[in-house]
Amino acid sequence: MMFAFGVVLFALALVLSVAWHECGHMWAAQATGMKVRRYFVGFGPTLWSVRRGETEYGVKALPFGGFCDIAGMTPYDELADDERDRAMFRQKPWKRFVVLLAGPAQNFVLGFVLIYFVAVLAGLPNLRDDADHAPVYVEKVSCVASATDAAGELLPCSGAAPAEAAGLRPGDRIVAINGEAVDNNSDLITTTQRTTGTASVQVQRDDQTLTLQIPVTQVERKMRTSNGTLKSVTVGAIGVTLTRPDPIGPLEYNPLTAIPGTFEFTGHLAKATWDALLSLPSKIDDLWTAVTGGPRGEDTPVSVYGASAMGGEAAERGAWSVFFMLLITINFFLGAFNLVPLLPLDGGHMAIVGYEKCRDTVRRWMGRAEGGPVDYMKLMPLTYAVVIVMGAFMVLTVTADIINPIRLW
């Protein structure tokens, strides 16, 4: 029951996020003197509407987002006599740019506000540098497998580990290797893999500091490449299994300290969103793998359906901070994705405004009159191509979320 409630609640939150996005366009258009004809939440048949001034506000039957109808968004829009001078395409470039930017900005603002409230009420994930400084302890020492199978699993081996023969014991803390400080498990693994010959390993055992000379065995391992495939490489190994560091709890804030904490976390999230946006094309292969029976990567994109299911899972377990962090992440991604300079996205319209501004500036330098509006009809083939690609990606993502969903727990 709680799962279903969480799914519905998260889906509703996504609809409201899109509606909030459209509010940005509407408020900016009204503030800059443009005419907003309609603002609706949802699509399809109208369930309810009311007119306030020159704008009709309402709710439609299909809760799949919303829209804001600004008079004269393109030169092909039919205009009433009282709309001609207020048509969006006839306004100054800065006004049009502000209206277009206001939608994505609303998503960033909403995400920022939600981060603050999560920080105050539940704390934020620890993303500071100290999260990467976890002591490195030896859990066990064992033989070194010479290679892996096709799936990357270690082949059987026997005999003593080089580390064991050199005197390394379970419980030892490794603090340095080859003179380089070891701040986390990844540091030790990376340095060992690129070492040949003998590794000089400094360890702490009880109140002693020891330096052990450990022979490094060259072995074959499967490494995952950027496109998700496994590639055989030769690396160094010493036969050590490391303990997993204890999970770092959330950073707690009060209403005052949450302000800088929110800015700091927003910076981390903005960078992560940018990286996710750049990697989006490379995830097509990972999604196809998930659909065709392979493993589903935790970093693969999710659809509205998949995100709602994850929200339901979080609600079922009472993990409301996770619920809202999912919503925050989606709002940041929605804002960033809409800034991509391709039609029909807001960023595509912004690119056209920028082009017209630069073109007219050059024409003035040459003593020529300003050019007319960009002919959107010439851009329709590219627009249709973008819509088709986006639609296909959405279908692939929904299919992966149905067949092979991401599980938070």
PDB file of N, CA and C in Angstrom, residues 38-137:
ATOM      1  N   ARG A  38      -2.586  31.005 -22.341  1.00  0.00           N
ATOM      2  CA  ARG A  38      -3.052  29.878 -21.530  1.00  0.00           C
ATOM      3  C   ARG A  38      -1.904  29.311 -20.705  1.00  0.00           C
ATOM      4  N   TYR A  39      -2.253  28.840 -19.522  1.00  0.00           N
ATOM      5  CA  TYR A  39      -1.336  28.060 -18.695  1.00  0.00           C
ATOM      6  C   TYR A  39      -2.111  26.868 -18.149  1.00  0.00           C
ATOM      7  N   PHE A  40      -1.699  25.658 -18.541  1.00  0.00           N
ATOM      8  CA  PHE A  40      -2.420  24.454 -18.137  1.00  0.00           C
ATOM      9  C   PHE A  40      -1.454  23.424 -17.563  1.00  0.00           C
ATOM     10  N   VAL A  41      -1.930  22.710 -16.564  1.00  0.00           N
ATOM     11  CA  VAL A  41      -1.234  21.530 -16.042  1.00  0.00           C
ATOM     12  C   VAL A  41      -1.880  20.313 -16.695  1.00  0.00           C
ATOM     13  N   GLY A  42      -1.074  19.519 -17.415  1.00  0.00           N
ATOM     14  CA  GLY A  42      -1.599  18.356 -18.118  1.00  0.00           C
ATOM     15  C   GLY A  42      -1.904  18.659 -19.571  1.00  0.00           C
ATOM     16  N   PHE A  43      -2.375  17.622 -20.273  1.00  0.00           N
ATOM     17  CA  PHE A  43      -2.707  17.727 -21.688  1.00  0.00           C
ATOM     18  C   PHE A  43      -4.052  17.035 -21.936  1.00  0.00           C
ATOM     19  N   GLY A  44      -4.580  17.214 -23.134  1.00  0.00           N
ATOM     20  CA  GLY A  44      -5.831  16.548 -23.488  1.00  0.00           C
ATOM     21  C   GLY A  44      -7.050  17.374 -23.138  1.00  0.00           C
ATOM     22  N   PRO A  45      -8.165  16.699 -22.878  1.00  0.00           N
ATOM     23  CA  PRO A  45      -9.418  17.410 -22.569  1.00  0.00           C
ATOM     24  C   PRO A  45      -9.298  18.234 -21.287  1.00  0.00           C
ATOM     25  N   THR A  46      -9.934  19.382 -21.288  1.00  0.00           N
ATOM     26  CA  THR A  46      -9.910  20.278 -20.130  1.00  0.00           C
ATOM     27  C   THR A  46     -10.868  19.784 -19.047  1.00  0.00           C
ATOM     28  N   LEU A  47     -10.354  19.641 -17.839  1.00  0.00           N
ATOM     29  CA  LEU A  47     -11.179  19.271 -16.698  1.00  0.00           C
ATOM     30  C   LEU A  47     -11.724  20.496 -15.978  1.00  0.00           C
ATOM     31  N   TRP A  48     -10.911  21.536 -15.911  1.00  0.00           N
ATOM     32  CA  TRP A  48     -11.299  22.754 -15.203  1.00  0.00           C
ATOM     33  C   TRP A  48     -10.441  23.908 -15.700  1.00  0.00           C
ATOM     34  N   SER A  49     -11.022  25.068 -15.826  1.00  0.00           N
ATOM     35  CA  SER A  49     -10.248  26.246 -16.200  1.00  0.00           C
ATOM     36  C   SER A  49     -10.944  27.492 -15.682  1.00  0.00           C
ATOM     37  N   VAL A  50     -10.166  28.552 -15.563  1.00  0.00           N
ATOM     38  CA  VAL A  50     -10.686  29.840 -15.134  1.00  0.00           C
ATOM     39  C   VAL A  50      -9.849  30.920 -15.802  1.00  0.00           C
ATOM     40  N   ARG A  51     -10.462  32.026 -16.164  1.00  0.00           N
ATOM     41  CA  ARG A  51      -9.742  33.126 -16.784  1.00  0.00           C
ATOM     42  C   ARG A  51      -9.473  34.215 -15.756  1.00  0.00           C
ATOM     43  N   ARG A  52      -8.229  34.608 -15.683  1.00  0.00           N
ATOM     44  CA  ARG A  52      -7.821  35.709 -14.834  1.00  0.00           C
ATOM     45  C   ARG A  52      -7.094  36.728 -15.714  1.00  0.00           C
ATOM     46  N   GLY A  53      -7.748  37.872 -15.945  1.00  0.00           N
ATOM     47  CA  GLY A  53      -7.170  38.844 -16.857  1.00  0.00           C
ATOM     48  C   GLY A  53      -7.189  38.309 -18.274  1.00  0.00           C
ATOM     49  N   GLU A  54      -6.044  38.314 -18.940  1.00  0.00           N
ATOM     50  CA  GLU A  54      -5.971  37.846 -20.319  1.00  0.00           C
ATOM     51  C   GLU A  54      -5.493  36.396 -20.427  1.00  0.00           C
ATOM     52  N   THR A  55      -5.290  35.733 -19.297  1.00  0.00           N
ATOM     53  CA  THR A  55      -4.740  34.376 -19.298  1.00  0.00           C
ATOM     54  C   THR A  55      -5.766  33.382 -18.765  1.00  0.00           C
ATOM     55  N   GLU A  56      -5.867  32.236 -19.448  1.00  0.00           N
ATOM     56  CA  GLU A  56      -6.719  31.150 -18.980  1.00  0.00           C
ATOM     57  C   GLU A  56      -5.854  30.128 -18.257  1.00  0.00           C
ATOM     58  N   TYR A  57      -6.234  29.810 -17.037  1.00  0.00           N
ATOM     59  CA  TYR A  57      -5.517  28.828 -16.229  1.00  0.00           C
ATOM     60  C   TYR A  57      -6.405  27.595 -16.080  1.00  0.00           C
ATOM     61  N   GLY A  58      -5.774  26.399 -16.089  1.00  0.00           N
ATOM     62  CA  GLY A  58      -6.610  25.223 -15.947  1.00  0.00           C
ATOM     63  C   GLY A  58      -5.840  23.935 -15.784  1.00  0.00           C
ATOM     64  N   VAL A  59      -6.624  22.853 -15.686  1.00  0.00           N
ATOM     65  CA  VAL A  59      -6.092  21.496 -15.520  1.00  0.00           C
ATOM     66  C   VAL A  59      -6.707  20.618 -16.594  1.00  0.00           C
ATOM     67  N   LYS A  60      -5.867  19.795 -17.229  1.00  0.00           N
ATOM     68  CA  LYS A  60      -6.345  18.883 -18.267  1.00  0.00           C
ATOM     69  C   LYS A  60      -6.280  17.443 -17.774  1.00  0.00           C
ATOM     70  N   ALA A  61      -6.874  16.546 -18.556  1.00  0.00           N
ATOM     71  CA  ALA A  61      -7.128  15.184 -18.088  1.00  0.00           C
ATOM     72  C   ALA A  61      -5.872  14.327 -17.991  1.00  0.00           C
ATOM     73  N   LEU A  62      -4.897  14.536 -18.872  1.00  0.00           N
ATOM     74  CA  LEU A  62      -3.710  13.673 -18.906  1.00  0.00           C
ATOM     75  C   LEU A  62      -2.571  14.337 -18.151  1.00  0.00           C
ATOM     76  N   PRO A  63      -2.208  13.819 -16.990  1.00  0.00           N
ATOM     77  CA  PRO A  63      -1.210  14.476 -16.137  1.00  0.00           C
ATOM     78  C   PRO A  63       0.221  14.194 -16.572  1.00  0.00           C
ATOM     79  N   PHE A  64       0.577  14.628 -17.762  1.00  0.00           N
ATOM     80  CA  PHE A  64       1.911  14.359 -18.302  1.00  0.00           C
ATOM     81  C   PHE A  64       2.722  15.636 -18.457  1.00  0.00           C
ATOM     82  N   GLY A  65       2.602  16.545 -17.505  1.00  0.00           N
ATOM     83  CA  GLY A  65       3.358  17.780 -17.572  1.00  0.00           C
ATOM     84  C   GLY A  65       2.460  18.984 -17.625  1.00  0.00           C
ATOM     85  N   GLY A  66       2.745  19.913 -18.524  1.00  0.00           N
ATOM     86  CA  GLY A  66       1.959  21.118 -18.656  1.00  0.00           C
ATOM     87  C   GLY A  66       2.520  21.979 -19.768  1.00  0.00           C
ATOM     88  N   PHE A  67       1.884  23.119 -20.015  1.00  0.00           N
ATOM     89  CA  PHE A  67       2.350  24.003 -21.077  1.00  0.00           C
ATOM     90  C   PHE A  67       1.929  25.432 -20.792  1.00  0.00           C
ATOM     91  N   CYS A  68       2.674  26.346 -21.411  1.00  0.00           N
ATOM     92  CA  CYS A  68       2.419  27.780 -21.325  1.00  0.00           C
ATOM     93  C   CYS A  68       2.355  28.307 -22.749  1.00  0.00           C
ATOM     94  N   ASP A  69       1.212  28.869 -23.136  1.00  0.00           N
ATOM     95  CA  ASP A  69       0.986  29.359 -24.499  1.00  0.00           C
ATOM     96  C   ASP A  69       1.216  30.863 -24.534  1.00  0.00           C
ATOM     97  N   ILE A  70       2.371  31.270 -25.052  1.00  0.00           N
ATOM     98  CA  ILE A  70       2.718  32.688 -25.183  1.00  0.00           C
ATOM     99  C   ILE A  70       2.441  33.118 -26.623  1.00  0.00           C
ATOM    100  N   ALA A  71       1.735  34.207 -26.796  1.00  0.00           N
ATOM    101  CA  ALA A  71       1.386  34.683 -28.136  1.00  0.00           C
ATOM    102  C   ALA A  71       2.644  34.981 -28.947  1.00  0.00           C
ATOM    103  N   GLY A  72       2.689  34.451 -30.185  1.00  0.00           N
ATOM    104  CA  GLY A  72       3.800  34.750 -31.078  1.00  0.00           C
ATOM    105  C   GLY A  72       5.103  34.104 -30.694  1.00  0.00           C
ATOM    106  N   MET A  73       5.061  32.868 -30.212  1.00  0.00           N
ATOM    107  CA  MET A  73       6.314  32.185 -29.881  1.00  0.00           C
ATOM    108  C   MET A  73       7.160  31.966 -31.122  1.00  0.00           C
ATOM    109  N   THR A  74       6.530  31.803 -32.284  1.00  0.00           N
ATOM    110  CA  THR A  74       7.217  31.734 -33.576  1.00  0.00           C
ATOM    111  C   THR A  74       6.489  32.653 -34.554  1.00  0.00           C
ATOM    112  N   PRO A  75       7.125  33.032 -35.655  1.00  0.00           N
ATOM    113  CA  PRO A  75       6.466  33.908 -36.631  1.00  0.00           C
ATOM    114  C   PRO A  75       5.252  33.263 -37.289  1.00  0.00           C
ATOM    115  N   TYR A  76       5.063  31.969 -37.133  1.00  0.00           N
ATOM    116  CA  TYR A  76       3.947  31.277 -37.786  1.00  0.00           C
ATOM    117  C   TYR A  76       2.711  31.224 -36.899  1.00  0.00           C
ATOM    118  N   ASP A  77       2.825  31.737 -35.697  1.00  0.00           N
ATOM    119  CA  ASP A  77       1.703  31.735 -34.766  1.00  0.00           C
ATOM    120  C   ASP A  77       0.648  32.742 -35.232  1.00  0.00           C
ATOM    121  N   GLU A  78      -0.601  32.313 -35.265  1.00  0.00           N
ATOM    122  CA  GLU A  78      -1.684  33.233 -35.608  1.00  0.00           C
ATOM    123  C   GLU A  78      -1.910  34.213 -34.464  1.00  0.00           C
ATOM    124  N   LEU A  79      -1.992  35.498 -34.814  1.00  0.00           N
ATOM    125  CA  LEU A  79      -2.074  36.538 -33.798  1.00  0.00           C
ATOM    126  C   LEU A  79      -3.347  37.352 -33.962  1.00  0.00           C
ATOM    127  N   ALA A  80      -3.968  37.687 -32.832  1.00  0.00           N
ATOM    128  CA  ALA A  80      -5.084  38.632 -32.839  1.00  0.00           C
ATOM    129  C   ALA A  80      -4.515  40.044 -32.958  1.00  0.00           C
ATOM    130  N   ASP A  81      -5.380  40.990 -33.252  1.00  0.00           N
ATOM    131  CA  ASP A  81      -4.920  42.359 -33.457  1.00  0.00           C
ATOM    132  C   ASP A  81      -4.210  42.917 -32.231  1.00  0.00           C
ATOM    133  N   ASP A  82      -4.717  42.555 -31.034  1.00  0.00           N
ATOM    134  CA  ASP A  82      -4.109  43.096 -29.819  1.00  0.00           C
ATOM    135  C   ASP A  82      -2.843  42.337 -29.401  1.00  0.00           C
ATOM    136  N   GLU A  83      -2.452  41.332 -30.167  1.00  0.00           N
ATOM    137  CA  GLU A  83      -1.274  40.534 -29.822  1.00  0.00           C
ATOM    138  C   GLU A  83      -0.066  40.851 -30.697  1.00  0.00           C
ATOM    139  N   ARG A  84      -0.258  41.567 -31.778  1.00  0.00           N
ATOM    140  CA  ARG A  84       0.816  41.726 -32.765  1.00  0.00           C
ATOM    141  C   ARG A  84       2.043  42.428 -32.177  1.00  0.00           C
ATOM    142  N   ASP A  85       1.829  43.506 -31.455  1.00  0.00           N
ATOM    143  CA  ASP A  85       2.977  44.230 -30.910  1.00  0.00           C
ATOM    144  C   ASP A  85       3.595  43.520 -29.702  1.00  0.00           C
ATOM    145  N   ARG A  86       2.846  42.595 -29.114  1.00  0.00           N
ATOM    146  CA  ARG A  86       3.330  41.899 -27.922  1.00  0.00           C
ATOM    147  C   ARG A  86       3.810  40.483 -28.240  1.00  0.00           C
ATOM    148  N   ALA A  87       3.826  40.118 -29.522  1.00  0.00           N
ATOM    149  CA  ALA A  87       4.257  38.778 -29.921  1.00  0.00           C
ATOM    150  C   ALA A  87       5.689  38.523 -29.457  1.00  0.00           C
ATOM    151  N   MET A  88       5.940  37.330 -28.989  1.00  0.00           N
ATOM    152  CA  MET A  88       7.247  37.008 -28.427  1.00  0.00           C
ATOM    153  C   MET A  88       8.365  37.180 -29.446  1.00  0.00           C
ATOM    154  N   PHE A  89       8.152  36.763 -30.689  1.00  0.00           N
ATOM    155  CA  PHE A  89       9.233  36.812 -31.675  1.00  0.00           C
ATOM    156  C   PHE A  89       9.595  38.244 -32.063  1.00  0.00           C
ATOM    157  N   ARG A  90       8.744  39.220 -31.708  1.00  0.00           N
ATOM    158  CA  ARG A  90       9.018  40.614 -32.028  1.00  0.00           C
ATOM    159  C   ARG A  90       9.676  41.371 -30.880  1.00  0.00           C
ATOM    160  N   GLN A  91       9.863  40.705 -29.750  1.00  0.00           N
ATOM    161  CA  GLN A  91      10.449  41.369 -28.594  1.00  0.00           C
ATOM    162  C   GLN A  91      11.969  41.430 -28.712  1.00  0.00           C
ATOM    163  N   LYS A  92      12.554  42.275 -27.870  1.00  0.00           N
ATOM    164  CA  LYS A  92      14.013  42.389 -27.859  1.00  0.00           C
ATOM    165  C   LYS A  92      14.636  41.052 -27.466  1.00  0.00           C
ATOM    166  N   PRO A  93      15.836  40.764 -28.015  1.00  0.00           N
ATOM    167  CA  PRO A  93      16.457  39.465 -27.726  1.00  0.00           C
ATOM    168  C   PRO A  93      16.609  39.175 -26.243  1.00  0.00           C
ATOM    169  N   TRP A  94      16.940  40.169 -25.424  1.00  0.00           N
ATOM    170  CA  TRP A  94      17.150  39.882 -24.006  1.00  0.00           C
ATOM    171  C   TRP A  94      15.866  39.442 -23.329  1.00  0.00           C
ATOM    172  N   LYS A  95      14.728  40.014 -23.771  1.00  0.00           N
ATOM    173  CA  LYS A  95      13.455  39.608 -23.197  1.00  0.00           C
ATOM    174  C   LYS A  95      13.133  38.163 -23.562  1.00  0.00           C
ATOM    175  N   ARG A  96      13.322  37.808 -24.813  1.00  0.00           N
ATOM    176  CA  ARG A  96      13.057  36.439 -25.249  1.00  0.00           C
ATOM    177  C   ARG A  96      13.977  35.462 -24.529  1.00  0.00           C
ATOM    178  N   PHE A  97      15.243  35.847 -24.375  1.00  0.00           N
ATOM    179  CA  PHE A  97      16.216  34.973 -23.715  1.00  0.00           C
ATOM    180  C   PHE A  97      15.821  34.735 -22.256  1.00  0.00           C
ATOM    181  N   VAL A  98      15.389  35.815 -21.575  1.00  0.00           N
ATOM    182  CA  VAL A  98      14.989  35.690 -20.175  1.00  0.00           C
ATOM    183  C   VAL A  98      13.797  34.751 -20.038  1.00  0.00           C
ATOM    184  N   VAL A  99      12.808  34.891 -20.934  1.00  0.00           N
ATOM    185  CA  VAL A  99      11.617  34.037 -20.877  1.00  0.00           C
ATOM    186  C   VAL A  99      11.999  32.571 -21.080  1.00  0.00           C
ATOM    187  N   LEU A 100      12.891  32.316 -22.033  1.00  0.00           N
ATOM    188  CA  LEU A 100      13.293  30.939 -22.314  1.00  0.00           C
ATOM    189  C   LEU A 100      14.129  30.353 -21.184  1.00  0.00           C
ATOM    190  N   LEU A 101      14.983  31.171 -20.592  1.00  0.00           N
ATOM    191  CA  LEU A 101      15.852  30.694 -19.517  1.00  0.00           C
ATOM    192  C   LEU A 101      15.091  30.477 -18.224  1.00  0.00           C
ATOM    193  N   ALA A 102      13.977  31.203 -18.051  1.00  0.00           N
ATOM    194  CA  ALA A 102      13.250  31.157 -16.782  1.00  0.00           C
ATOM    195  C   ALA A 102      12.698  29.776 -16.461  1.00  0.00           C
ATOM    196  N   GLY A 103      12.336  28.998 -17.485  1.00  0.00           N
ATOM    197  CA  GLY A 103      11.814  27.655 -17.239  1.00  0.00           C
ATOM    198  C   GLY A 103      12.840  26.744 -16.587  1.00  0.00           C
ATOM    199  N   PRO A 104      14.004  26.508 -17.243  1.00  0.00           N
ATOM    200  CA  PRO A 104      15.030  25.688 -16.586  1.00  0.00           C
ATOM    201  C   PRO A 104      15.471  26.255 -15.247  1.00  0.00           C
ATOM    202  N   ALA A 105      15.517  27.601 -15.144  1.00  0.00           N
ATOM    203  CA  ALA A 105      15.940  28.203 -13.877  1.00  0.00           C
ATOM    204  C   ALA A 105      15.008  27.807 -12.740  1.00  0.00           C
ATOM    205  N   GLN A 106      13.722  27.668 -13.043  1.00  0.00           N
ATOM    206  CA  GLN A 106      12.768  27.264 -12.011  1.00  0.00           C
ATOM    207  C   GLN A 106      13.108  25.892 -11.446  1.00  0.00           C
ATOM    208  N   ASN A 107      13.546  24.967 -12.315  1.00  0.00           N
ATOM    209  CA  ASN A 107      13.920  23.636 -11.834  1.00  0.00           C
ATOM    210  C   ASN A 107      15.125  23.697 -10.912  1.00  0.00           C
ATOM    211  N   PHE A 108      16.101  24.552 -11.271  1.00  0.00           N
ATOM    212  CA  PHE A 108      17.268  24.702 -10.408  1.00  0.00           C
ATOM    213  C   PHE A 108      16.878  25.328  -9.073  1.00  0.00           C
ATOM    214  N   VAL A 109      15.993  26.319  -9.114  1.00  0.00           N
ATOM    215  CA  VAL A 109      15.541  26.971  -7.879  1.00  0.00           C
ATOM    216  C   VAL A 109      14.809  25.968  -6.984  1.00  0.00           C
ATOM    217  N   LEU A 110      13.913  25.186  -7.588  1.00  0.00           N
ATOM    218  CA  LEU A 110      13.178  24.182  -6.814  1.00  0.00           C
ATOM    219  C   LEU A 110      14.136  23.170  -6.202  1.00  0.00           C
ATOM    220  N   GLY A 111      15.095  22.699  -6.997  1.00  0.00           N
ATOM    221  CA  GLY A 111      16.070  21.751  -6.471  1.00  0.00           C
ATOM    222  C   GLY A 111      16.861  22.338  -5.317  1.00  0.00           C
ATOM    223  N   PHE A 112      17.271  23.599  -5.448  1.00  0.00           N
ATOM    224  CA  PHE A 112      18.046  24.262  -4.396  1.00  0.00           C
ATOM    225  C   PHE A 112      17.241  24.358  -3.108  1.00  0.00           C
ATOM    226  N   VAL A 113      15.992  24.762  -3.217  1.00  0.00           N
ATOM    227  CA  VAL A 113      15.136  24.896  -2.025  1.00  0.00           C
ATOM    228  C   VAL A 113      14.929  23.534  -1.354  1.00  0.00           C
ATOM    229  N   LEU A 114      14.699  22.497  -2.160  1.00  0.00           N
ATOM    230  CA  LEU A 114      14.507  21.161  -1.590  1.00  0.00           C
ATOM    231  C   LEU A 114      15.779  20.663  -0.906  1.00  0.00           C
ATOM    232  N   ILE A 115      16.942  20.980  -1.474  1.00  0.00           N
ATOM    233  CA  ILE A 115      18.204  20.587  -0.842  1.00  0.00           C
ATOM    234  C   ILE A 115      18.307  21.211   0.549  1.00  0.00           C
ATOM    235  N   TYR A 116      17.922  22.476   0.647  1.00  0.00           N
ATOM    236  CA  TYR A 116      17.993  23.157   1.953  1.00  0.00           C
ATOM    237  C   TYR A 116      17.115  22.450   2.981  1.00  0.00           C
ATOM    238  N   PHE A 117      15.890  22.132   2.606  1.00  0.00           N
ATOM    239  CA  PHE A 117      14.984  21.496   3.565  1.00  0.00           C
ATOM    240  C   PHE A 117      15.454  20.084   3.925  1.00  0.00           C
ATOM    241  N   VAL A 118      15.996  19.345   2.959  1.00  0.00           N
ATOM    242  CA  VAL A 118      16.541  18.024   3.271  1.00  0.00           C
ATOM    243  C   VAL A 118      17.727  18.160   4.220  1.00  0.00           C
ATOM    244  N   ALA A 119      18.563  19.180   3.995  1.00  0.00           N
ATOM    245  CA  ALA A 119      19.720  19.401   4.864  1.00  0.00           C
ATOM    246  C   ALA A 119      19.291  19.647   6.304  1.00  0.00           C
ATOM    247  N   VAL A 120      18.254  20.462   6.480  1.00  0.00           N
ATOM    248  CA  VAL A 120      17.794  20.800   7.829  1.00  0.00           C
ATOM    249  C   VAL A 120      17.104  19.616   8.495  1.00  0.00           C
ATOM    250  N   LEU A 121      16.271  18.895   7.733  1.00  0.00           N
ATOM    251  CA  LEU A 121      15.431  17.858   8.328  1.00  0.00           C
ATOM    252  C   LEU A 121      16.128  16.501   8.440  1.00  0.00           C
ATOM    253  N   ALA A 122      17.004  16.170   7.493  1.00  0.00           N
ATOM    254  CA  ALA A 122      17.591  14.826   7.495  1.00  0.00           C
ATOM    255  C   ALA A 122      19.095  14.803   7.286  1.00  0.00           C
ATOM    256  N   GLY A 123      19.678  15.910   6.881  1.00  0.00           N
ATOM    257  CA  GLY A 123      21.106  15.922   6.573  1.00  0.00           C
ATOM    258  C   GLY A 123      21.353  15.579   5.113  1.00  0.00           C
ATOM    259  N   LEU A 124      22.566  15.896   4.637  1.00  0.00           N
ATOM    260  CA  LEU A 124      22.930  15.663   3.242  1.00  0.00           C
ATOM    261  C   LEU A 124      24.045  14.625   3.151  1.00  0.00           C
ATOM    262  N   PRO A 125      24.111  13.879   2.043  1.00  0.00           N
ATOM    263  CA  PRO A 125      25.215  12.925   1.861  1.00  0.00           C
ATOM    264  C   PRO A 125      26.560  13.626   1.962  1.00  0.00           C
ATOM    265  N   ASN A 126      27.526  12.946   2.551  1.00  0.00           N
ATOM    266  CA  ASN A 126      28.859  13.512   2.733  1.00  0.00           C
ATOM    267  C   ASN A 126      29.625  13.403   1.423  1.00  0.00           C
ATOM    268  N   LEU A 127      29.826  14.528   0.753  1.00  0.00           N
ATOM    269  CA  LEU A 127      30.547  14.542  -0.510  1.00  0.00           C
ATOM    270  C   LEU A 127      31.875  15.276  -0.397  1.00  0.00           C
ATOM    271  N   ARG A 128      32.263  15.587   0.806  1.00  0.00           N
ATOM    272  CA  ARG A 128      33.518  16.313   0.985  1.00  0.00           C
ATOM    273  C   ARG A 128      34.709  15.390   0.799  1.00  0.00           C
ATOM    274  N   ASP A 129      35.893  16.003   0.743  1.00  0.00           N
ATOM    275  CA  ASP A 129      37.105  15.227   0.490  1.00  0.00           C
ATOM    276  C   ASP A 129      37.343  14.168   1.551  1.00  0.00           C
ATOM    277  N   ASP A 130      36.897  14.416   2.806  1.00  0.00           N
ATOM    278  CA  ASP A 130      37.182  13.434   3.851  1.00  0.00           C
ATOM    279  C   ASP A 130      36.441  12.128   3.615  1.00  0.00           C
ATOM    280  N   ALA A 131      35.457  12.131   2.704  1.00  0.00           N
ATOM    281  CA  ALA A 131      34.773  10.885   2.369  1.00  0.00           C
ATOM    282  C   ALA A 131      35.697   9.949   1.615  1.00  0.00           C
ATOM    283  N   ASP A 132      36.777  10.510   1.023  1.00  0.00           N
ATOM    284  CA  ASP A 132      37.732   9.695   0.280  1.00  0.00           C
ATOM    285  C   ASP A 132      38.970   9.369   1.102  1.00  0.00           C
ATOM    286  N   HIS A 133      38.907   9.628   2.399  1.00  0.00           N
ATOM    287  CA  HIS A 133      40.049   9.356   3.265  1.00  0.00           C
ATOM    288  C   HIS A 133      39.624   8.347   4.327  1.00  0.00           C
ATOM    289  N   ALA A 134      39.424   7.109   3.896  1.00  0.00           N
ATOM    290  CA  ALA A 134      39.048   6.039   4.813  1.00  0.00           C
ATOM    291  C   ALA A 134      40.265   5.133   5.030  1.00  0.00           C
ATOM    292  N   PRO A 135      40.603   4.798   6.263  1.00  0.00           N
ATOM    293  CA  PRO A 135      41.765   3.938   6.520  1.00  0.00           C
ATOM    294  C   PRO A 135      41.679   2.630   5.743  1.00  0.00           C
ATOM    295  N   VAL A 136      42.838   2.143   5.290  1.00  0.00           N
ATOM    296  CA  VAL A 136      42.904   0.933   4.466  1.00  0.00           C
ATOM    297  C   VAL A 136      43.389  -0.225   5.334  1.00  0.00           C
ATOM    298  N   TYR A 137      42.532  -1.207   5.555  1.00  0.00           N
ATOM    299  CA  TYR A 137      42.871  -2.354   6.393  1.00  0.00           C
ATOM    300  C   TYR A 137      42.831  -3.639   5.577  1.00  0.00           C
TER     301      TYR A 137
END
